[in-house]
Short mmCIF file of C-alpha atoms in Angstrom, two decimals:
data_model
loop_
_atom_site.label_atom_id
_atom_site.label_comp_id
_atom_site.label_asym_id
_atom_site.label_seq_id
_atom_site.Cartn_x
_atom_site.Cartn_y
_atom_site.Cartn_z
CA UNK A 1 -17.46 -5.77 -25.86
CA UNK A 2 -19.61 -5.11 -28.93
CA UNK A 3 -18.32 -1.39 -28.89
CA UNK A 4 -17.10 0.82 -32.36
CA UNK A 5 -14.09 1.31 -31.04
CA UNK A 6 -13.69 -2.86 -30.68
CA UNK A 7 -14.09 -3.40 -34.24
CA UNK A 8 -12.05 -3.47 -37.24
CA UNK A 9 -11.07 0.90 -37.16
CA UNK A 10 -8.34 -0.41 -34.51
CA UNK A 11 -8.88 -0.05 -30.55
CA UNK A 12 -9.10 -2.48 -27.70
CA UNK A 13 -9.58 -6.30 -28.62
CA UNK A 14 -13.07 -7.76 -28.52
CA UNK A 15 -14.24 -10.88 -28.20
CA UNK A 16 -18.06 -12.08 -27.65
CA UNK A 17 -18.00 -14.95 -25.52
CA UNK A 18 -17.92 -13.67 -21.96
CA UNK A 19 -19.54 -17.56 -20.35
CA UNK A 20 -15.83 -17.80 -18.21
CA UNK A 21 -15.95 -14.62 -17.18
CA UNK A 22 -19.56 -14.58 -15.99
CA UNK A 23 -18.61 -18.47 -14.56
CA UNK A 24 -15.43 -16.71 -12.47
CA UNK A 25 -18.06 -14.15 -11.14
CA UNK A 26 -20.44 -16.43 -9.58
CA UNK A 27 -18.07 -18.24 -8.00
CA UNK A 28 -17.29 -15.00 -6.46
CA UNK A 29 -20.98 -14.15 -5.72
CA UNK A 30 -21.15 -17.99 -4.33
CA UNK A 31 -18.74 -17.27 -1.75
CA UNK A 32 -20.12 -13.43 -0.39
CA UNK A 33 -17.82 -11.89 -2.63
CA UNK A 34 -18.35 -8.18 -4.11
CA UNK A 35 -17.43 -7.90 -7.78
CA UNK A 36 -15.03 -4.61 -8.55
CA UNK A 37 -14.15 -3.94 -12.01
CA UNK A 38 -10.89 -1.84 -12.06
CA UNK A 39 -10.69 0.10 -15.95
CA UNK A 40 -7.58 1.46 -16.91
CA UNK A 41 -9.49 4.78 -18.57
CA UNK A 42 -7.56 7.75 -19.90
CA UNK A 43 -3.94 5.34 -20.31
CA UNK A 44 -5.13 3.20 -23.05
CA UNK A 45 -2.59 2.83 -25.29
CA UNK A 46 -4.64 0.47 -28.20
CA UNK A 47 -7.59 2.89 -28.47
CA UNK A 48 -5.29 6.11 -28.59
CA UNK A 49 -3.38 4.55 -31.31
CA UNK A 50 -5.88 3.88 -33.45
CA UNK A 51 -8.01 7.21 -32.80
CA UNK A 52 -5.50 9.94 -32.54
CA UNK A 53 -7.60 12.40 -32.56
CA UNK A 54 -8.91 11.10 -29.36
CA UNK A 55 -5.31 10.54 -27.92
CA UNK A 56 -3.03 12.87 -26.12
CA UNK A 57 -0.79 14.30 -29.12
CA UNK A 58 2.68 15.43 -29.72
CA UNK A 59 3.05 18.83 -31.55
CA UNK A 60 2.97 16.99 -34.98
CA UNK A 61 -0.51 15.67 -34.27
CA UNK A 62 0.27 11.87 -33.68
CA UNK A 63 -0.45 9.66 -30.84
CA UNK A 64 2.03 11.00 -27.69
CA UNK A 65 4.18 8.37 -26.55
CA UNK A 66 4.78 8.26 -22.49
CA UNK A 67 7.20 5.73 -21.61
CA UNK A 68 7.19 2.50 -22.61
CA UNK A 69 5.21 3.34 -25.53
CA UNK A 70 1.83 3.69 -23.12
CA UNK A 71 -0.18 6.43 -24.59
CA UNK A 72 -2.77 8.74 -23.54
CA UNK A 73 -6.45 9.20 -24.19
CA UNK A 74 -7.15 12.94 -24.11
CA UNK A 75 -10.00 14.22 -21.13
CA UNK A 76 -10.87 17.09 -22.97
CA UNK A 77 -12.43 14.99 -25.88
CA UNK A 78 -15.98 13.87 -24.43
CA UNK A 79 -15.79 10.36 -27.16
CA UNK A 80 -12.82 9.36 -25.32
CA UNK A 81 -14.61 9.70 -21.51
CA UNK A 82 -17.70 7.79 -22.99
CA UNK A 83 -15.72 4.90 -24.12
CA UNK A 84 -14.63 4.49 -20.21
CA UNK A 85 -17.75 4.85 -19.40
CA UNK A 86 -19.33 2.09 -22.25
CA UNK A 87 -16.82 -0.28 -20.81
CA UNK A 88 -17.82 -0.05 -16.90
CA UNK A 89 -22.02 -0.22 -18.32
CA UNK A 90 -20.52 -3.52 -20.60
CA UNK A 91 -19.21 -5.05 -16.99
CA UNK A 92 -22.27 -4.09 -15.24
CA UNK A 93 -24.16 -6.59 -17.78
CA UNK A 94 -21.31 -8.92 -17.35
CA UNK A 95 -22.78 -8.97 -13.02
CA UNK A 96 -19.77 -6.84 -11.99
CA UNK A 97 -21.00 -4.53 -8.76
CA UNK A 98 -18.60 -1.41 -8.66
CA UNK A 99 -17.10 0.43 -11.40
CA UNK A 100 -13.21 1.57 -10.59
CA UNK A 101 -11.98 4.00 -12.71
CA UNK A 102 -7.90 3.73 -12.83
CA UNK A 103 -5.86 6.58 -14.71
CA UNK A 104 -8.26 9.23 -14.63
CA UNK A 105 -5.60 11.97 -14.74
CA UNK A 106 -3.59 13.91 -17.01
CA UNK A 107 -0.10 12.25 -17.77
CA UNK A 108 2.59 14.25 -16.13
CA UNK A 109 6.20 14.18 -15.90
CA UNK A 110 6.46 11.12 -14.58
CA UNK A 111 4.95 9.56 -17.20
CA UNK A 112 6.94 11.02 -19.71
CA UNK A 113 7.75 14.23 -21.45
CA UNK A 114 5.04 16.16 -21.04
CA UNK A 115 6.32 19.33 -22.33
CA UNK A 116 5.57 18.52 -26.05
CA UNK A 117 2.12 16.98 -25.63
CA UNK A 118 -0.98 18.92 -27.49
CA UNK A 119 -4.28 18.58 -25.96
CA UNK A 120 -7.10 19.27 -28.87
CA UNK A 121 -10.04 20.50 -27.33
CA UNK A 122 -8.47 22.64 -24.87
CA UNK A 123 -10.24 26.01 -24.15
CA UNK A 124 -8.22 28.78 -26.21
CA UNK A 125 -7.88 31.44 -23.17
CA UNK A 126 -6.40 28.22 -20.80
CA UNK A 127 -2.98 29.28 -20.20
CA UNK A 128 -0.35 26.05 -20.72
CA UNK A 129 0.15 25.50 -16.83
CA UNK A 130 -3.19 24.97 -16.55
CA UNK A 131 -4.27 22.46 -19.07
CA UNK A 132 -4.02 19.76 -16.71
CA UNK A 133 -7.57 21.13 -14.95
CA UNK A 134 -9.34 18.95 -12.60
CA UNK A 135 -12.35 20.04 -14.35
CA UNK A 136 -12.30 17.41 -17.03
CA UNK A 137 -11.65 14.97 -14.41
CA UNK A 138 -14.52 15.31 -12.25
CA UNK A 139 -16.76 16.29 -15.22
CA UNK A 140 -16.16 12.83 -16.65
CA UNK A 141 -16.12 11.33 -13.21
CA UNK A 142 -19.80 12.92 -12.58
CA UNK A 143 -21.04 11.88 -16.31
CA UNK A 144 -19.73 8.82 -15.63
CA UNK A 145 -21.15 8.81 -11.92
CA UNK A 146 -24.68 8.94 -13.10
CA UNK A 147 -24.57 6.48 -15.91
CA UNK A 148 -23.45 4.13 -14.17
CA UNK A 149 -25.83 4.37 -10.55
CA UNK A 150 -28.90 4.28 -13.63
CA UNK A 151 -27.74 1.10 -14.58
CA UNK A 152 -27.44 -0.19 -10.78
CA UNK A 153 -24.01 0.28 -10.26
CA UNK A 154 -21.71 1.75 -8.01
CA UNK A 155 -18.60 4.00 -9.06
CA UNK A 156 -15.01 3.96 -7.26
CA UNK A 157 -11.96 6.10 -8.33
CA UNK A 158 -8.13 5.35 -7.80
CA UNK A 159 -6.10 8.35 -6.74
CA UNK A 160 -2.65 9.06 -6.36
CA UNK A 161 -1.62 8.67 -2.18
CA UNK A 162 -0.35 11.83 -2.51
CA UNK A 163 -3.26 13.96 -2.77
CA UNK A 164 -3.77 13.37 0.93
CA UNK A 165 0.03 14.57 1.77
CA UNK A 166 -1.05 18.45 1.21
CA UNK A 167 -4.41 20.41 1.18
CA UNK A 168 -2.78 22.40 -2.00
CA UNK A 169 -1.36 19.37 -4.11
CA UNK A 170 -3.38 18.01 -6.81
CA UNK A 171 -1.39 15.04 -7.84
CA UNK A 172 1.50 16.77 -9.50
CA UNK A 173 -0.86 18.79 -12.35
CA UNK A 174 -2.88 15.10 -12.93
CA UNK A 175 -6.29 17.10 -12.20
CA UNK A 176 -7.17 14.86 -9.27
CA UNK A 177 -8.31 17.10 -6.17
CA UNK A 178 -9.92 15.23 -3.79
CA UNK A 179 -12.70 17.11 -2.65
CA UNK A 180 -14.14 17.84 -5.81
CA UNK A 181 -14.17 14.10 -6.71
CA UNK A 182 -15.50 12.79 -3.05
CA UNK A 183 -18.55 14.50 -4.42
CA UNK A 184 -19.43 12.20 -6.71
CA UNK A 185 -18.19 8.99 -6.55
CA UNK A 186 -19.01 6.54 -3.88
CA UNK A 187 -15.52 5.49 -2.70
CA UNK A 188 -12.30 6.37 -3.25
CA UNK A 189 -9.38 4.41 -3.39
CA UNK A 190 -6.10 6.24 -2.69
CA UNK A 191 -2.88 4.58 -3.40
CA UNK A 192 -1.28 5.23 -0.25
CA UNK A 193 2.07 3.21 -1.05
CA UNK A 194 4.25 3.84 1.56
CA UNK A 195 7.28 3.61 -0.88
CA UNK A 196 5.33 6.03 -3.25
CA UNK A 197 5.78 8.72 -0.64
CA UNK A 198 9.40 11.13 -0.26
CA UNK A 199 11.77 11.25 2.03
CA UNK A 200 10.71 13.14 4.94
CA UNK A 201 7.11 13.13 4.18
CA UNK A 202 5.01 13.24 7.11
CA UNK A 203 8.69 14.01 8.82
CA UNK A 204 9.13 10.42 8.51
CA UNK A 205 12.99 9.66 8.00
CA UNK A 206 14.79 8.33 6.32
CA UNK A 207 12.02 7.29 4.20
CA UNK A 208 8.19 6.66 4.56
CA UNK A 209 8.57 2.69 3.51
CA UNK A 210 10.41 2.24 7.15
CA UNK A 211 7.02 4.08 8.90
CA UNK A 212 4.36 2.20 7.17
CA UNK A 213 1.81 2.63 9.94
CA UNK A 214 2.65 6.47 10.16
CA UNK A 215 2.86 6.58 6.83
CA UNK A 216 -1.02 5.57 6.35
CA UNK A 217 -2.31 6.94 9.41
CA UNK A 218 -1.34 10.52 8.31
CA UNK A 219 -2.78 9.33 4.91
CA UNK A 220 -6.43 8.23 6.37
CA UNK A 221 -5.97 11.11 8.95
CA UNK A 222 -5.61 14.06 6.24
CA UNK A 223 -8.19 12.26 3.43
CA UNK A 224 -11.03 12.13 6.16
CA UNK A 225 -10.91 15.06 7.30
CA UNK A 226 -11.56 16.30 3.93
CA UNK A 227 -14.60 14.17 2.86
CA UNK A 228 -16.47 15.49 5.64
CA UNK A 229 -19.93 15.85 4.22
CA UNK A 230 -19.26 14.35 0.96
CA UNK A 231 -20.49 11.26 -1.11
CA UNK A 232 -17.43 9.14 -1.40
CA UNK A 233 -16.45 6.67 1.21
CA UNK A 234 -12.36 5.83 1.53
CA UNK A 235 -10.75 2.23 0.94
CA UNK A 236 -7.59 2.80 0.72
CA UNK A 237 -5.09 0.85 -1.70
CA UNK A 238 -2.32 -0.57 0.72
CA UNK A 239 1.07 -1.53 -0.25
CA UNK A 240 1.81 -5.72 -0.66
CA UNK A 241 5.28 -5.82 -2.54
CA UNK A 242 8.40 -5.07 -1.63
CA UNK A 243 10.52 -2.05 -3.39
CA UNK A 244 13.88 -3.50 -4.55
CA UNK A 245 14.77 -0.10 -6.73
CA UNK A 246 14.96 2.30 -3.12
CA UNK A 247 16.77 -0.62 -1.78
CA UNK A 248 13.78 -2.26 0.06
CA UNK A 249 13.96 -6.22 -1.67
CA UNK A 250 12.40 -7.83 1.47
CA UNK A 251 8.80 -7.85 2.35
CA UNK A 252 7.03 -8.85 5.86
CA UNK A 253 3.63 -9.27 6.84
CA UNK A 254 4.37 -7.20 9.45
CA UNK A 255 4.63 -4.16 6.89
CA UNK A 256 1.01 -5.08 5.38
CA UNK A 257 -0.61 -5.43 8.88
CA UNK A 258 0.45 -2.14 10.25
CA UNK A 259 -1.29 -0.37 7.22
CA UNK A 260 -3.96 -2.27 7.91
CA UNK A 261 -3.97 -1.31 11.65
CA UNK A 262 -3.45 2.50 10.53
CA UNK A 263 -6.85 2.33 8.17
CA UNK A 264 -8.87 0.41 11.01
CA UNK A 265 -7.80 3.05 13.59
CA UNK A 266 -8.80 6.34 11.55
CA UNK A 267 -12.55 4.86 11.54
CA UNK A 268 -11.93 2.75 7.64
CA UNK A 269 -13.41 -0.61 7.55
CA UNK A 270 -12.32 -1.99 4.33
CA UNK A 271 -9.00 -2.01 2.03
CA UNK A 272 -7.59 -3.48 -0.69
CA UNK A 273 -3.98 -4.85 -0.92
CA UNK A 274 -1.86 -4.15 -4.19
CA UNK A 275 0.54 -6.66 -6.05
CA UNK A 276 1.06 -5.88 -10.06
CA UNK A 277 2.23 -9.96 -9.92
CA UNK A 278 -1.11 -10.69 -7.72
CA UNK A 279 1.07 -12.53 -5.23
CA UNK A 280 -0.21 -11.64 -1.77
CA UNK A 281 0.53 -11.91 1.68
CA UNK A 282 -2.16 -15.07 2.33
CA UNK A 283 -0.40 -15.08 6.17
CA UNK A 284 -2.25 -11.58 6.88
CA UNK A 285 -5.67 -13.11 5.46
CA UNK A 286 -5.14 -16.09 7.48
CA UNK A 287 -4.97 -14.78 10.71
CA UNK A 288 -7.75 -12.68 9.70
CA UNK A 289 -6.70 -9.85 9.08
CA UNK A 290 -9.37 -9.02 6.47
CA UNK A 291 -11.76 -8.69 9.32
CA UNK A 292 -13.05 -5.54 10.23
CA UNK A 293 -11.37 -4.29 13.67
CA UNK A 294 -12.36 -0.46 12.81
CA UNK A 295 -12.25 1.87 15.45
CA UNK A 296 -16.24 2.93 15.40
CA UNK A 297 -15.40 6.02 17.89
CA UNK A 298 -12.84 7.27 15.65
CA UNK A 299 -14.13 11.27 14.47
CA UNK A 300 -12.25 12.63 11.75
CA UNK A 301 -10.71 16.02 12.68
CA UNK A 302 -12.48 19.44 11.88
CA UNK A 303 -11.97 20.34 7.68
CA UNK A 304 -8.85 23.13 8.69
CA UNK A 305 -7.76 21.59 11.87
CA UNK A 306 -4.48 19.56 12.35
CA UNK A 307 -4.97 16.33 11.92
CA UNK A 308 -3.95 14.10 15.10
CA UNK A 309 -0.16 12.53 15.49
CA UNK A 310 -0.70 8.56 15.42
CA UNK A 311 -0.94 7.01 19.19
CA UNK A 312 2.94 7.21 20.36
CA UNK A 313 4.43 9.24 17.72
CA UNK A 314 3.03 12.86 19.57
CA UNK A 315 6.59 13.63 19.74
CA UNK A 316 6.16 13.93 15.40
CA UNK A 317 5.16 17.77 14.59
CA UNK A 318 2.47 16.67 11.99
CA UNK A 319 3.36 16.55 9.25
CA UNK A 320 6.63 17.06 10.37
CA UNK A 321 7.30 20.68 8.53
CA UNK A 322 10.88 22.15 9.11
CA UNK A 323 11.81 24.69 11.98
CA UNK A 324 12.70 27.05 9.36
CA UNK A 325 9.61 28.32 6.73
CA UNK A 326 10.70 27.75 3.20
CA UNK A 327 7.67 29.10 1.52
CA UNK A 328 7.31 32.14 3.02
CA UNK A 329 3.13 33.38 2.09
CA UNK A 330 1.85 30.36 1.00
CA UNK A 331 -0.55 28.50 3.08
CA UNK A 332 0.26 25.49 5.18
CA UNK A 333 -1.53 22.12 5.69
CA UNK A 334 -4.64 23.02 8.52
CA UNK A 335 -5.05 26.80 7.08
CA UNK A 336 -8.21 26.52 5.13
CA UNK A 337 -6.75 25.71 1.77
CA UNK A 338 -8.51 22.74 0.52
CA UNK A 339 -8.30 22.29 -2.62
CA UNK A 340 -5.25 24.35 -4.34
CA UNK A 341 -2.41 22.95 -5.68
CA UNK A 342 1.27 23.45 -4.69
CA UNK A 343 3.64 26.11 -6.23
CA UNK A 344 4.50 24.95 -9.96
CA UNK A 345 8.16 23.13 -10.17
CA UNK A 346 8.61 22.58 -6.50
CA UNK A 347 11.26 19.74 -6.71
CA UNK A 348 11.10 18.82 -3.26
CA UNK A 349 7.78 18.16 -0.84
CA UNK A 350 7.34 21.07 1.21
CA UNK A 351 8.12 19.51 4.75
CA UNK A 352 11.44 17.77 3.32
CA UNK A 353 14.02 18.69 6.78
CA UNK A 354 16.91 19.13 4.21
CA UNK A 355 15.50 22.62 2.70
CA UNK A 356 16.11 24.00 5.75
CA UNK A 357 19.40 22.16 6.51
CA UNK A 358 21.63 25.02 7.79
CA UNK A 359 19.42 27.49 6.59
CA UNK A 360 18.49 30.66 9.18
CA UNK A 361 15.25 32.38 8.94
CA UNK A 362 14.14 35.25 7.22
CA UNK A 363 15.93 36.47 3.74
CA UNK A 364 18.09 33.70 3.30
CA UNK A 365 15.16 31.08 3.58
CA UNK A 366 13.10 32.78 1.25
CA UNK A 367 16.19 32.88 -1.00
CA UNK A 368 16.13 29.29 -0.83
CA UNK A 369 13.19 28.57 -1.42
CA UNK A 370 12.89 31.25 -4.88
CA UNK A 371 15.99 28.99 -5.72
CA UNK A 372 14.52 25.60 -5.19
CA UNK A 373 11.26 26.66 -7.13
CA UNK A 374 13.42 27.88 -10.15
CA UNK A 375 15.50 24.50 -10.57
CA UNK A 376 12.36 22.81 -9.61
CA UNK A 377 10.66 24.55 -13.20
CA UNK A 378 13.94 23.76 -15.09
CA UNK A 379 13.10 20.09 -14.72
CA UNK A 380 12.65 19.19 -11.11
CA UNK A 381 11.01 15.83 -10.75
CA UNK A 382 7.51 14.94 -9.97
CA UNK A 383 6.36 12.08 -7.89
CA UNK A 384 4.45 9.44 -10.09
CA UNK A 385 3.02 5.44 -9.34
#
């Protein structure tokens, strides 16, 4: 696009002539197709470089490098959240219908090491563990919101899957709480990659990937329950590749239907499948799959209730939390606690059956979990996608 940051001070590349692009999206229109734009927003590594003062910084005040040399626009700078939002207005032009903001979150650990980043902009009284505010987020999220419905558009946002796992997690310290974000947007998308998940999540064992209809249905269970009342609708992001690095290298239809299945039941009547090589499982489509079977009588349970076991698994204790409680005073999932976040440097999800592996109530649990929390702050590890 014709944008400052697209010319010669650096930034993304820019080019004028967009005639195969708007060719590509009239074939799509052509065939009943809806036109999504997906923007990589705060991880843009070209624009960061060449503005560093609009970048996520180190404590020298250069461009932060995450891994693989990715860098990190910076939330709290309003230029940087405008060029996101310049880009989805360009694609609007272009015909796209929906705006999908990708990477609108804080790097975290994950990502790289966050502990020497430098975040200009940040409000002087914000204590460190709390720079990573979901304010920022669902300001730029409700700037961007409204630009984007004047120009006759329609805004999505990708979130982690792991927002839905806990009423107090907000993506590992990423900012992204879903409530606060269902009230602007019109859909959200939440990555709810079965593989993404930990052991014992959702008491599924010995990993989430072998329970991918559980594994959603909690997922769709939990997130609509909690946009009761609010603007955004849920398509989900549903896992279509196979995880060779946990020691998962094959990958069956069967695995993409039953997350289908999952969404369909919990009242969801639309999806979208995931593949970073864009090879997808054309057997599912075939037999017609991407029809809508959604369950139309489907009511999501009340905001602070339990959500409901998936049909056959009643035996599960959702989410499948430990005999034992590890977190003594803290509140658990279906106790009113909406939109917290989690205890800072718990290294293991809070319903994981091995913190209470041979552990007895009382004194000794809570010393277990004091310990946990302490390693967990020393450099525990933090689920990322």
């Amino acid at each position: 696009i014709d944008h400052p940051l697209t010319q010669a001070g650096g930034g993304a590349d820019w080019r004028n002539d967009f005639d195969g692009v708007k060719d590509r999206l009239q074939m799509l229109k052509d065939a009943g197709g809806w036109a999504v734009a997906r923007i990589a927003c705060f991880k843009d590594t070209r624009v960061a470089d060449a503005r560093p003062e609009l970048a996520v910084q180190d404590q020298s005040g250069r461009t932060w490098k995450a891994r693989k040399d990715f860098s990190w626009l910076n939330p709290y700078q309003d230029e940087a959240g405008q060029w996101c939002i310049d880009v989805g207005l360009a694609a609007l032009e272009l015909g796209f219908d929906e705006i999908q903001y990708d990477y609108i979150r804080f790097p975290n650990s994950g990502d790289g090491d966050t502990s020497v980043i430098s975040l200009p902009g940040v409000p002087e009284d914000r204590p460190r563990e709390e720079w990573h505010h979901s304010d920022e987020i669902v300001d730029f999220l409700a700037t961007a919101s409204e630009q984007i419905r004047e120009a006759g558009g329609y805004v999505s946002a990708d979130l982690f899957g792991l927002v839905t796992y806990d009423f107090r997690w907000d993506a590992g310290g990423t900012g992204q709480v879903l409530e606060r974000i269902a009230e602007h947007v019109d859909v959200i998308s939440l990555m709810v990659y079965p593989s993404h998940y930990n052991e014992g999540n959702y008491g599924l064992m010995p990993h989430p990937i072998e329970h991918p209809y559980e594994t959603v249905w909690n997922a769709m269970q939990e997130a609509q329950m909690r946009v009761q009342g609010l603007r955004a609708q849920l398509r989900p992001w549903l896992e279509d590749f196979s995880a060779p690095w946990m020691g998962y290298p094959d990958h069956s239809p069967q695995h993409v239907s039953e997350q289908i299945r999952a969404t369909y039941e919990n009242g969801i009547d639309s999806w979208m499948l995931w593949n970073a090589a864009n090879r997808y499982t054309a057997s599912i489509l075939d037999a017609g799959e991407a029809v809508s079977k959604r369950n139309r009588d489907f009511r999501p349970p009340a905001r602070t209730a339990v959500p409901d076991p998936p049909p056959g698994r009643e035996e599960l204790e959702w989410p499948g939390t430990p005999p034992c409680d590890p977190y003594p005073g803290i509140l658990q999932v279906g106790e009113g606690n909406l939109a917290g976040s989690t205890p800072p440097g718990l290294a293991l999800p809070f319903d994981d059956p091995r913190l209470c592996a041979g552990v007895p109530d009382g004194e000794e649990a809570e010393t277990t979990w004091q310990e946990r929390a302490a390693a967990g702050a020393a450099g525990g590890s933090t689920p990322g996608t």
